[in-house]
Amino acid sequence: MGASEENGALFPIFVLTIMALPLVPYTLVKILSAFSKKAMTIHCRCSVCSRSGKYRKSIFKRISNFSTCSNLTLMLLWIVMGVLIYYIKQTSHEVKVFEPFSILGLEPGASDSDIKKAYRRLSIQYHPDKNPDPEAHDYFVEYISKAYQALTDPVSRENFEKYGHPDGRQGLQMGIALPSFLLNIDGVSGGILLLGIVGVCILLPLVLAVIYLSRSAKYTGNYVMHQTLSAYYYFMKPSLAPSKVLDVFIKAAEFMEIPVRRSDGEPLQKLFVLVRSELNLDLKNIRQEQTKFWKQHPAFVKAELLIQAQLTRESEALTPALLRDFRRMLELSPRLLEELMKMALIPRTAQGHGWLRPAIGVVELSQNIIQAVPLSARKVAGGSSEGVAPFLQLPHFSEAMVKKIARKKVRMLQDLCDMTLENRVELLTQVAGLSHTESNDVEIVLEMMPSLTVDITCETEGEEGIQEGDIVIMRVWITLERGSGLVAALPHAPYYPFHKEENFWLLLADSVSNDVWVSQKVSFMDEAVAITAASKAIQELKEGSGASLKETNAAVREAVERVKSGSRLVMGKFQAPAEGIYNLTAFCLCDSWIGCDKKTNLKIKILKRSRAGTRTGPLSEEGAVTEDGIEEEEQEEEDEYDDYESEYSEDEEDGKDSKRNGVVPGAGAAAVGSDDE
């Protein structure tokens, strides 16, 4: 029973060890991630963003950010660990070595008469007949009697002198660090022990496995439901304007899981009146259109109205319950839009190409949601192919102000950026009617907006020119600059209630045939990751071309310096198509800012095959030529369109567009891309 008590005393230590093994490293990871997030949180400092509360540093905000379920659970576990440590410290006792001479109060080597005298003296003090105290009885039996026997019995004394214990050599003792009541296998305690073993060893792993398998079967690696991906793939079409992309976007299964309550009916009706102009309803048959809209699935109706509440900045009209659903939808939106983008870029044609127009539509929808700008603001107006949408993302701007500054020949956002500081302040204060404080907010946002430069080359390894069937390597350097001098930054998005990092999509596409040849997501937030990726890509490229070690190291150092100065390297491969001249466009699209996209035209000449075999490697400069000065011609053609939906072909024309291959043998005319500049 003594051994059982010793094992039971070790149970708190066992529990403390089991808790500390996962808790300590998890806490360190949380702390390191918190520090890294603070380091990369470079946000807009205009007054509108400050009032939004996203970046507020007040005590209440810090407490609310800390008071998440995971943080509270973590803190509770550390409190339990502290209590266990205190309990162990208070109850722990040092294991005493059995010393019979010390127990009897004698010096080592005492005579037998001295031993008997000491035993009689202690018996008068601790013997049960003399002292009824139970503790005195236990001490007499466990210590005094054993010590006397060890020193008077010849065998016990010999064992003590040889092995240090009256019972002789002691074997290794093992036990289970469990409370003593669980180690009593008689009656109820035995059943509790059995249930504990079965629960911990069998049921707990089984439950965790079932939860993991059910979740993994329902969600993808990006925490998007498989049902959502199936719906996006099914409803995606080759030609979709942003307004029609929205119809596909709200088909997400995550939105279907948001409950539609009876109490939501009246608030949604009021919201419908506020956003009705953005729902693309036919005004000639407005009653029929409204009836048709409300006959949709209630979850689709609610999702579309809540997204429109974000686009039109009408979230203040929502009830507390709808506001929770609204925030949940906005929290899911970036993740779902990224998957929708992948569904647009997934290989659909025989050549393995994705679709350009829906991809552009997805990015534009993302821009409008993050900046809370209506889709109708992209309609061509006032000689601007991008509409008033880029201006509406600026603080304190309205459509009336845009019309005022348009009279001063400032019709595009780039016109405003190209002005000198003095002229811009004069325009904003005297023409647009902004105060100096509001004008300063506009300057802050303009300094945060990214300006992109795209340098693209396509080559085949070790060959001059590109022939049919060659594996072409695309190499693109994307350089980002801001007036503030920052590279990694969070966008100005005061109406989007969550932190949102800038992401860019590079698309090498044929605008005429609607084909995306190469696509890749690009981020400027993590410089270390970009340096590693660029170094590895350049090293593999140089080693594959047979360059020397010195040349390879020099190229890697140059790439690292370019990354540190604000550039990112994008590599891609595609197989050269049939003979002809292909007018391609490299689109660099930002998912957070409106009007910051960049287009670079690229002409690729594919020669008839005269060599045997196919190679893998980069294209020569003779095969790919970047064309400048074509954007003005494209702008003149785009200005002829007056209808917003004319930016893309209608759904009935999908078959016609897909038949165009964009090949112009012997010609060098550039293909007209999207409206993004």
XYZ file of C-alpha atoms in Angstrom:
677
model
C 0.000 0.000 0.000
C 2.965 2.263 0.619
C 4.120 1.879 -2.950
C 0.596 2.700 -4.104
C 0.619 5.883 -2.059
C 3.996 6.875 -3.504
C 2.670 6.323 -7.047
C -0.467 8.300 -6.241
C 1.677 11.172 -5.017
C 3.367 11.224 -8.426
C 0.054 11.596 -10.275
C 0.093 15.456 -10.239
C 3.625 15.369 -11.666
C 2.435 12.996 -14.394
C -0.482 15.307 -15.283
C 1.816 18.347 -15.267
C 4.224 16.645 -17.666
C 1.472 15.593 -20.074
C 0.067 19.145 -20.123
C 3.446 20.817 -20.552
C 4.545 18.721 -23.543
C 2.060 20.293 -26.028
C 1.291 23.494 -24.118
C 4.787 24.984 -23.938
C 5.654 24.704 -27.669
C 2.152 25.821 -28.689
C 2.460 28.909 -26.487
C 5.853 29.743 -27.986
C 4.420 29.442 -31.498
C 1.508 31.737 -30.579
C 3.867 34.343 -29.130
C 6.200 34.244 -32.143
C 3.285 34.483 -34.576
C 1.879 37.450 -32.629
C 5.206 39.260 -32.878
C 5.504 38.502 -36.590
C 1.972 39.814 -37.243
C 2.764 43.039 -35.419
C 5.926 43.429 -37.463
C 4.116 43.123 -40.775
C 1.053 45.204 -39.902
C 1.856 48.290 -41.977
C -1.516 49.864 -42.528
C -3.018 53.069 -43.820
C -2.942 55.920 -41.311
C -5.635 58.150 -42.745
C -8.398 59.376 -40.447
C -11.028 57.167 -42.122
C -9.035 53.992 -41.376
C -8.398 55.235 -37.844
C -12.124 55.711 -37.231
C -12.890 52.257 -38.651
C -11.388 50.696 -35.523
C -9.514 47.942 -37.356
C -6.139 49.160 -36.179
C -7.184 50.677 -32.861
C -4.603 50.213 -30.108
C -6.854 50.951 -27.161
C -6.936 48.706 -24.083
C -10.453 47.543 -24.977
C -9.341 46.572 -28.468
C -6.338 44.686 -27.161
C -8.489 42.849 -24.628
C -11.096 41.976 -27.267
C -8.381 40.687 -29.589
C -6.926 38.652 -26.743
C -10.265 37.276 -25.526
C -10.630 34.621 -28.174
C -11.598 31.050 -27.318
C -8.126 29.718 -28.052
C -6.395 32.404 -25.978
C -8.753 31.969 -23.025
C -8.316 28.190 -23.163
C -4.557 28.645 -23.294
C -4.629 30.967 -20.288
C -6.857 28.540 -18.352
C -4.455 25.666 -19.004
C -1.532 27.754 -17.744
C -3.515 28.563 -14.580
C -4.118 24.834 -14.047
C -0.409 24.195 -14.534
C 0.414 26.894 -11.979
C -1.978 25.323 -9.448
C -0.400 21.897 -10.023
C 3.092 23.290 -9.539
C 2.035 24.947 -6.269
C 0.323 21.726 -5.078
C 3.351 19.598 -5.915
C 5.647 22.022 -4.131
C 3.488 21.968 -1.001
C 2.931 18.201 -0.847
C 6.247 16.917 -2.077
C 8.573 15.385 0.506
C 12.108 14.202 0.183
C 12.530 10.404 0.134
C 14.453 9.452 3.240
C 17.110 6.729 3.121
C 16.515 3.959 5.657
C 19.081 4.549 8.451
C 18.301 2.325 11.485
C 20.988 3.921 13.717
C 19.600 7.373 12.971
C 16.014 6.229 13.600
C 16.966 4.860 17.059
C 19.045 7.948 17.811
C 22.361 6.079 17.926
C 25.753 6.510 16.432
C 26.877 3.938 13.836
C 28.593 0.938 15.459
C 26.621 1.125 18.737
C 26.587 -1.985 20.962
C 23.664 -4.365 21.367
C 22.921 -3.044 24.855
C 22.723 0.503 23.561
C 20.360 -0.649 20.799
C 18.049 -2.367 23.303
C 18.050 0.676 25.605
C 17.147 2.991 22.711
C 14.386 0.628 21.589
C 12.836 0.488 25.064
C 12.996 4.267 25.354
C 11.241 4.804 22.008
C 8.701 2.045 22.795
C 7.561 3.939 25.874
C 7.030 6.986 23.621
C 5.510 5.441 20.467
C 4.181 1.945 21.333
C 0.404 1.630 20.684
C -0.145 0.515 24.282
C 1.504 3.712 25.510
C 0.467 6.189 22.783
C -2.994 5.856 21.144
C -2.116 8.330 18.359
C -2.446 6.515 14.959
C 0.552 8.402 13.585
C 2.660 7.205 16.529
C 1.539 3.642 15.827
C 2.515 3.922 12.141
C 5.897 5.403 13.022
C 6.569 2.633 15.540
C 5.677 -0.137 13.095
C 7.258 1.284 9.941
C 10.447 2.704 11.383
C 11.287 1.812 15.020
C 10.466 -1.910 14.809
C 12.214 -2.307 11.454
C 15.267 -0.449 12.691
C 15.502 -2.613 15.856
C 15.061 -5.809 13.835
C 17.669 -4.706 11.316
C 20.263 -4.160 14.057
C 19.491 -7.188 16.295
C 18.757 -9.918 13.756
C 22.049 -11.263 12.354
C 20.677 -11.850 8.849
C 18.976 -8.444 8.636
C 22.093 -6.700 9.969
C 24.275 -8.499 7.440
C 21.887 -7.496 4.598
C 21.897 -3.909 5.837
C 25.675 -3.760 5.970
C 26.005 -5.302 2.467
C 23.042 -3.822 0.570
C 21.854 -0.925 2.729
C 18.466 -2.544 3.392
C 17.463 -5.169 5.983
C 15.569 -7.171 3.362
C 18.649 -7.587 1.172
C 19.126 -6.526 -2.459
C 16.205 -4.398 -3.680
C 14.947 -4.837 -7.240
C 13.664 -2.084 -9.529
C 10.176 -1.010 -8.524
C 7.743 0.331 -11.110
C 4.317 1.820 -10.654
C 1.565 3.827 -12.299
C 1.293 7.507 -11.472
C -2.429 7.363 -10.735
C -4.436 8.259 -7.620
C -4.582 5.467 -5.074
C -8.370 5.048 -5.352
C -7.976 4.118 -9.016
C -5.387 1.484 -8.204
C -7.827 -0.374 -5.972
C -9.119 -2.861 -8.516
C -11.847 -4.146 -6.205
C -15.392 -2.990 -6.746
C -16.164 0.387 -8.303
C -12.557 1.612 -8.509
C -11.648 -1.200 -10.859
C -14.468 -0.209 -13.194
C -13.365 3.424 -13.148
C -9.806 2.412 -14.009
C -11.041 0.187 -16.832
C -13.269 2.927 -18.230
C -10.392 5.401 -18.053
C -8.049 3.095 -19.946
C -10.673 2.354 -22.605
C -11.601 6.023 -22.944
C -8.062 7.360 -23.216
C -6.537 4.579 -25.287
C -9.450 3.666 -27.571
C -12.395 6.066 -27.551
C -10.463 9.365 -27.562
C -8.247 8.487 -30.579
C -11.313 7.096 -32.355
C -13.335 10.285 -31.780
C -10.435 12.471 -32.951
C -10.016 10.321 -36.056
C -13.730 10.535 -36.884
C -13.737 14.328 -36.455
C -10.637 14.706 -38.628
C -11.940 12.418 -41.381
C -15.373 14.059 -41.437
C -13.807 17.523 -41.663
C -11.248 16.517 -44.274
C -14.010 14.934 -46.333
C -16.016 18.160 -46.170
C -13.265 20.767 -46.620
C -10.275 21.226 -48.885
C -6.773 22.133 -47.768
C -7.703 25.819 -48.059
C -10.652 25.307 -45.677
C -13.185 25.648 -48.473
C -15.970 23.115 -48.759
C -15.811 20.570 -51.572
C -19.430 21.386 -52.365
C -18.410 25.000 -52.979
C -15.703 24.002 -55.463
C -18.161 21.771 -57.320
C -20.676 24.611 -57.578
C -18.018 27.087 -58.739
C -16.743 24.682 -61.369
C -20.258 23.981 -62.644
C -21.452 27.600 -62.850
C -18.207 29.070 -64.221
C -18.507 30.188 -67.867
C -15.928 31.461 -70.366
C -17.323 34.994 -70.322
C -18.520 36.548 -67.101
C -18.709 40.215 -66.137
C -18.161 41.042 -62.447
C -21.908 41.376 -61.898
C -22.374 37.837 -63.206
C -19.351 36.580 -61.286
C -21.231 37.741 -58.193
C -24.070 35.366 -59.081
C -21.577 32.487 -59.060
C -19.774 33.714 -55.961
C -22.892 33.595 -53.746
C -23.432 29.905 -54.635
C -20.828 28.947 -51.992
C -21.954 26.211 -49.603
C -20.531 28.268 -46.726
C -23.138 30.943 -47.437
C -25.848 28.297 -47.578
C -24.986 27.287 -44.005
C -25.679 30.795 -42.711
C -29.193 30.553 -41.235
C -32.095 32.478 -42.760
C -34.260 33.503 -39.824
C -37.859 34.648 -39.917
C -36.794 37.848 -38.221
C -34.548 38.617 -41.219
C -37.491 39.127 -43.559
C -38.347 42.756 -42.852
C -34.706 44.001 -42.571
C -33.851 42.292 -45.859
C -36.850 43.953 -47.508
C -35.556 47.361 -46.386
C -32.063 46.473 -47.567
C -33.474 45.433 -50.926
C -34.922 48.926 -51.409
C -31.528 50.487 -50.630
C -29.498 48.315 -53.022
C -32.140 47.683 -55.704
C -30.335 49.816 -58.282
C -27.319 47.483 -58.093
C -29.237 44.241 -58.686
C -29.391 44.514 -62.513
C -33.178 44.353 -62.554
C -35.046 45.212 -65.726
C -36.776 48.521 -64.956
C -39.367 47.923 -67.692
C -40.657 44.842 -65.878
C -39.664 45.821 -62.367
C -42.511 43.972 -60.624
C -41.809 40.731 -62.426
C -38.079 41.153 -61.799
C -38.632 41.709 -58.080
C -40.892 38.695 -57.847
C -38.314 36.604 -59.676
C -35.558 37.826 -57.347
C -37.443 36.888 -54.172
C -38.367 33.459 -55.578
C -34.715 32.429 -55.484
C -33.391 30.250 -52.688
C -33.604 32.326 -49.462
C -29.897 31.748 -48.769
C -28.945 33.134 -52.204
C -31.198 36.168 -51.690
C -29.687 36.878 -48.294
C -26.104 36.375 -49.515
C -26.527 38.701 -52.490
C -28.210 41.427 -50.438
C -25.492 41.291 -47.763
C -22.732 41.493 -50.377
C -24.520 44.436 -51.969
C -24.711 46.041 -48.517
C -20.908 45.942 -48.483
C -20.564 47.251 -52.052
C -22.953 50.135 -51.425
C -21.741 50.812 -47.857
C -25.210 50.275 -46.399
C -24.156 47.982 -43.526
C -25.424 50.490 -40.945
C -28.973 49.530 -41.899
C -28.444 45.919 -40.748
C -29.823 44.465 -37.543
C -27.362 42.959 -35.015
C -28.173 39.425 -36.219
C -27.711 40.343 -39.880
C -24.554 42.252 -38.995
C -23.041 39.059 -37.571
C -23.925 37.192 -40.760
C -22.571 40.104 -42.795
C -19.200 39.982 -41.025
C -19.045 36.225 -41.413
C -19.563 36.521 -45.176
C -16.888 39.186 -45.493
C -14.490 37.071 -43.450
C -14.990 34.133 -45.850
C -14.919 36.232 -49.026
C -11.135 36.404 -49.727
C -10.764 32.656 -49.347
C -13.773 31.900 -51.546
C -12.735 34.429 -54.189
C -9.315 32.809 -54.404
C -10.913 29.419 -55.038
C -13.273 30.993 -57.571
C -10.212 32.438 -59.306
C -8.673 28.979 -59.452
C -11.864 27.620 -61.007
C -11.605 30.276 -63.722
C -7.944 29.437 -64.372
C -8.265 25.664 -64.228
C -7.359 24.098 -67.615
C -10.509 23.981 -69.722
C -9.240 23.805 -73.293
C -7.366 21.109 -75.166
C -4.190 23.183 -74.818
C -4.598 23.306 -71.023
C -5.612 26.968 -70.886
C -7.933 28.692 -68.438
C -10.399 31.512 -69.098
C -9.308 35.144 -68.974
C -12.563 37.110 -68.763
C -14.026 35.369 -65.682
C -10.604 35.565 -64.015
C -10.555 39.334 -64.511
C -14.149 39.468 -63.292
C -13.237 37.622 -60.077
C -10.350 39.995 -59.358
C -12.524 43.040 -60.017
C -15.236 41.679 -57.728
C -12.591 41.183 -55.034
C -11.398 44.762 -55.500
C -14.943 46.116 -55.168
C -15.688 44.065 -52.043
C -12.473 45.109 -50.291
C -12.907 48.782 -51.216
C -16.723 48.756 -50.786
C -17.383 50.243 -54.233
C -20.503 49.377 -56.308
C -19.968 47.332 -59.455
C -21.886 49.949 -61.425
C -19.119 52.459 -60.619
C -16.943 50.650 -63.175
C -19.235 51.712 -65.986
C -17.391 53.752 -68.626
C -18.209 57.415 -68.025
C -16.730 60.822 -68.687
C -14.046 59.579 -71.044
C -12.631 57.197 -68.403
C -12.519 53.512 -69.296
C -12.337 52.569 -65.610
C -15.287 54.695 -64.507
C -15.422 56.420 -61.148
C -14.588 53.285 -59.145
C -10.869 54.115 -58.567
C -11.807 57.536 -57.174
C -14.463 56.144 -54.821
C -11.840 54.091 -52.961
C -10.164 57.343 -51.910
C -11.318 58.816 -48.565
C -14.018 61.513 -48.619
C -14.645 61.083 -52.373
C -18.096 60.911 -53.948
C -19.412 60.777 -57.498
C -20.225 64.494 -57.334
C -16.584 65.295 -56.542
C -15.412 63.108 -59.410
C -17.605 65.097 -61.790
C -16.167 68.355 -60.459
C -12.526 67.382 -60.968
C -13.379 65.879 -64.384
C -14.074 69.429 -65.566
C -10.390 70.109 -64.873
C -9.439 67.219 -67.195
C -8.734 64.846 -64.316
C -10.775 61.918 -65.571
C -8.620 58.997 -64.462
C -6.913 58.163 -61.210
C -3.523 58.266 -62.899
C -4.195 61.861 -63.909
C -4.610 62.719 -60.233
C -1.452 60.827 -59.255
C 0.639 62.521 -61.963
C -0.142 66.019 -60.665
C 2.316 67.878 -58.468
C 1.533 68.043 -54.765
C 0.680 71.748 -54.889
C -1.644 71.383 -57.873
C -3.324 68.336 -56.367
C -3.944 70.082 -53.040
C -5.358 73.081 -54.887
C -7.619 70.826 -56.961
C -8.902 68.897 -53.941
C -9.496 71.920 -51.727
C -10.756 74.518 -54.203
C -12.484 72.375 -56.837
C -13.537 69.228 -54.988
C -14.332 71.139 -51.808
C -12.263 69.053 -49.374
C -10.689 70.496 -46.251
C -6.922 70.449 -45.763
C -7.268 67.544 -43.325
C -9.337 65.560 -45.830
C -6.888 66.451 -48.594
C -4.069 65.114 -46.397
C -5.980 61.830 -46.032
C -6.127 61.549 -49.818
C -2.357 62.122 -50.014
C -1.747 59.369 -47.451
C -3.817 56.881 -49.462
C -2.180 57.849 -52.765
C 1.210 57.192 -51.178
C 0.011 53.741 -50.118
C -1.227 52.749 -53.590
C 1.110 50.371 -55.442
C 2.674 51.167 -58.796
C 3.723 48.099 -60.775
C 6.351 47.484 -63.422
C 6.394 44.180 -65.304
C 9.488 42.914 -67.110
C 8.702 39.692 -68.967
C 10.819 37.450 -71.180
C 10.091 34.091 -72.785
C 12.943 31.849 -73.902
C 13.826 28.314 -74.864
C 16.942 26.870 -73.313
C 20.025 26.969 -75.522
C 18.145 27.719 -78.745
C 17.499 30.739 -80.906
C 13.850 31.349 -81.610
C 10.845 29.323 -80.560
C 9.562 26.419 -82.606
C 6.352 24.430 -82.450
C 6.244 22.088 -79.474
C 9.103 23.747 -77.580
C 8.754 24.042 -73.820
C 8.923 27.790 -73.252
C 10.057 29.232 -69.927
C 8.431 32.512 -68.937
C 10.432 34.704 -66.576
C 8.762 37.786 -65.106
C 10.119 40.382 -62.708
C 7.332 42.367 -61.042
C 8.507 45.527 -59.288
C 6.297 47.350 -56.790
C 6.796 50.961 -55.734
C 4.851 53.249 -53.427
C 5.119 56.895 -52.626
C 5.606 55.949 -48.975
C 8.639 53.826 -49.840
C 7.074 50.649 -48.408
C 6.985 47.313 -50.192
C 4.886 45.164 -47.868
C 1.746 46.990 -46.718
C -1.921 46.513 -45.984
C -4.337 48.265 -48.342
C -6.513 51.209 -47.463
C -9.827 49.440 -46.841
C -11.754 51.146 -44.007
C -15.060 49.496 -44.918
C -13.650 45.963 -44.884
C -13.686 44.974 -41.189
C -10.760 42.515 -41.281
C -7.059 42.634 -42.023
C -6.468 42.009 -45.715
C -3.092 41.487 -47.335
C -2.437 42.565 -50.897
C -2.228 39.734 -53.398
C -1.459 39.961 -57.088
C -2.287 37.606 -59.933
C 0.004 37.344 -62.942
C -1.791 36.101 -66.048
C -0.115 35.543 -69.396
C -3.115 35.445 -71.703
C -4.430 35.816 -75.210
C -7.203 38.405 -74.943
C -8.722 37.513 -78.298
C -9.121 33.792 -77.687
C -9.859 34.313 -73.959
C -7.107 31.822 -73.041
C -4.822 32.081 -70.010
C -1.540 30.373 -70.811
C 0.233 30.829 -67.448
C -1.082 32.040 -64.107
C 0.448 32.511 -60.680
C -0.359 34.254 -57.412
C 2.231 36.774 -56.189
C 2.687 38.332 -52.741
C 4.988 41.113 -51.565
C 4.396 40.526 -47.845
C 7.144 37.979 -47.039
C 10.555 39.025 -48.328
C 12.379 35.967 -46.924
C 10.155 33.532 -48.811
C 10.554 35.559 -52.029
C 14.370 35.536 -51.672
C 14.419 31.766 -51.205
C 12.132 31.155 -54.188
C 14.027 33.523 -56.495
C 17.438 32.117 -55.501
C 16.301 28.557 -56.126
C 14.688 29.403 -59.484
C 17.708 31.325 -60.782
C 20.115 28.643 -59.600
C 18.169 25.872 -61.345
C 17.877 27.988 -64.493
C 21.612 28.731 -64.637
C 22.651 25.182 -63.838
C 20.307 23.879 -66.518
C 21.873 26.202 -69.107
C 25.392 25.011 -68.229
C 26.582 28.225 -66.561
C 29.651 28.143 -64.344
C 29.475 28.316 -60.566
C 30.742 31.904 -60.593
C 28.075 32.993 -63.089
C 25.385 31.174 -61.124
C 26.365 32.816 -57.836
C 26.485 36.240 -59.484
C 23.009 35.735 -60.944
C 21.654 34.585 -57.575
C 23.131 37.634 -55.814
C 21.583 39.925 -58.405
C 18.199 38.252 -57.943
C 18.416 38.618 -54.163
C 19.169 42.333 -54.499
C 16.206 42.793 -56.823
C 13.901 41.074 -54.346
C 15.170 43.272 -51.507
C 14.517 46.370 -53.621
C 10.854 45.429 -54.083
C 10.726 42.956 -56.978
C 9.325 39.441 -57.199
C 10.328 36.729 -59.645
C 7.647 34.653 -61.336
C 8.602 31.596 -63.389
C 6.288 29.572 -65.589
C 6.346 27.078 -68.437
C 4.095 26.423 -71.406
C 4.330 24.474 -74.630
C 4.710 26.502 -77.796
C 1.566 26.255 -79.969
C 1.327 26.005 -83.741
C 3.297 28.262 -86.085
C 2.248 31.901 -86.097
C 2.545 35.251 -84.345
C 0.771 35.460 -81.007
C -0.080 38.783 -79.424
C -0.243 38.049 -75.707
C -0.781 40.269 -72.688
C 0.768 39.895 -69.249
C -1.838 41.042 -66.711
C -0.721 41.849 -63.176
C -3.950 42.239 -61.217
C -4.270 43.374 -57.599
C -7.122 41.878 -55.560
C -7.342 44.835 -53.151
C -6.871 48.118 -55.062
C -8.930 49.430 -57.979
C -7.040 50.959 -60.876
C -3.586 49.656 -59.894
C -3.460 46.792 -62.384
C -0.756 46.616 -65.020
C -0.819 45.313 -68.591
C 2.256 44.504 -70.660
C 1.892 43.419 -74.271
C 4.076 40.613 -75.565
C 4.472 39.375 -79.145
C 5.682 35.801 -79.580
C 6.690 34.417 -82.960
C 6.427 30.633 -83.244
C 8.458 29.093 -86.059
C 7.753 25.900 -87.939
C 9.521 22.907 -86.400
C 12.859 22.161 -88.020
C 14.489 20.387 -85.067
C 13.730 16.958 -83.722
C 12.470 16.489 -80.166
C 11.134 18.869 -77.558
C 13.198 20.677 -74.984
C 12.572 22.218 -71.630
C 14.050 25.647 -71.086
C 13.692 29.446 -71.544
C 12.657 31.315 -74.802
C 15.134 33.563 -76.647
C 14.637 37.291 -76.977
C 14.059 36.917 -80.684
C 11.000 34.799 -80.013
C 9.314 37.186 -77.623
C 9.139 40.949 -77.933
C 7.527 43.245 -75.366
C 5.518 45.947 -77.097
C 5.128 49.442 -75.705
C 2.922 52.248 -76.900
C -0.038 50.008 -77.693
C -2.100 50.951 -74.650
C -3.095 54.281 -76.198
C -4.612 52.511 -79.206
C -6.406 50.114 -76.878
C -7.705 53.041 -74.852
C -9.226 54.668 -77.930
C -10.986 51.448 -78.842
C -12.254 50.891 -75.305
C -13.661 54.412 -75.029
C -16.168 53.536 -77.734
C -18.040 51.270 -75.306
C -20.772 52.880 -73.273
C -22.408 49.890 -71.614
C -20.756 48.353 -68.550
C -21.653 44.831 -69.638
C -19.987 45.397 -73.014
C -16.642 44.992 -71.326
C -17.145 41.288 -71.782
C -19.044 39.295 -74.402
C -22.444 37.905 -73.504
C -22.904 34.292 -72.485
C -24.383 33.389 -75.881
C -21.140 34.450 -77.549
C -18.971 32.090 -75.517
C -18.875 29.547 -78.297
C -17.808 32.156 -80.837
C -15.045 33.535 -78.621
C -13.678 30.110 -77.839
C -13.182 29.412 -81.543
C -10.876 32.382 -81.994
C -7.258 31.376 -81.552
C -5.615 34.787 -81.791
C -3.106 33.626 -84.452
C -2.227 36.147 -87.130
C 0.365 34.608 -89.452
C 2.834 37.216 -90.648
C 1.131 40.051 -88.743
C 2.244 41.942 -85.674
C -0.923 43.655 -84.436
C -1.377 43.597 -80.649
C -4.457 42.005 -79.109
C -6.770 44.253 -77.098
C -6.996 43.110 -73.465
C -9.213 44.076 -70.573
C -9.942 47.611 -69.406
C -7.418 47.447 -66.567
C -4.404 49.656 -67.067
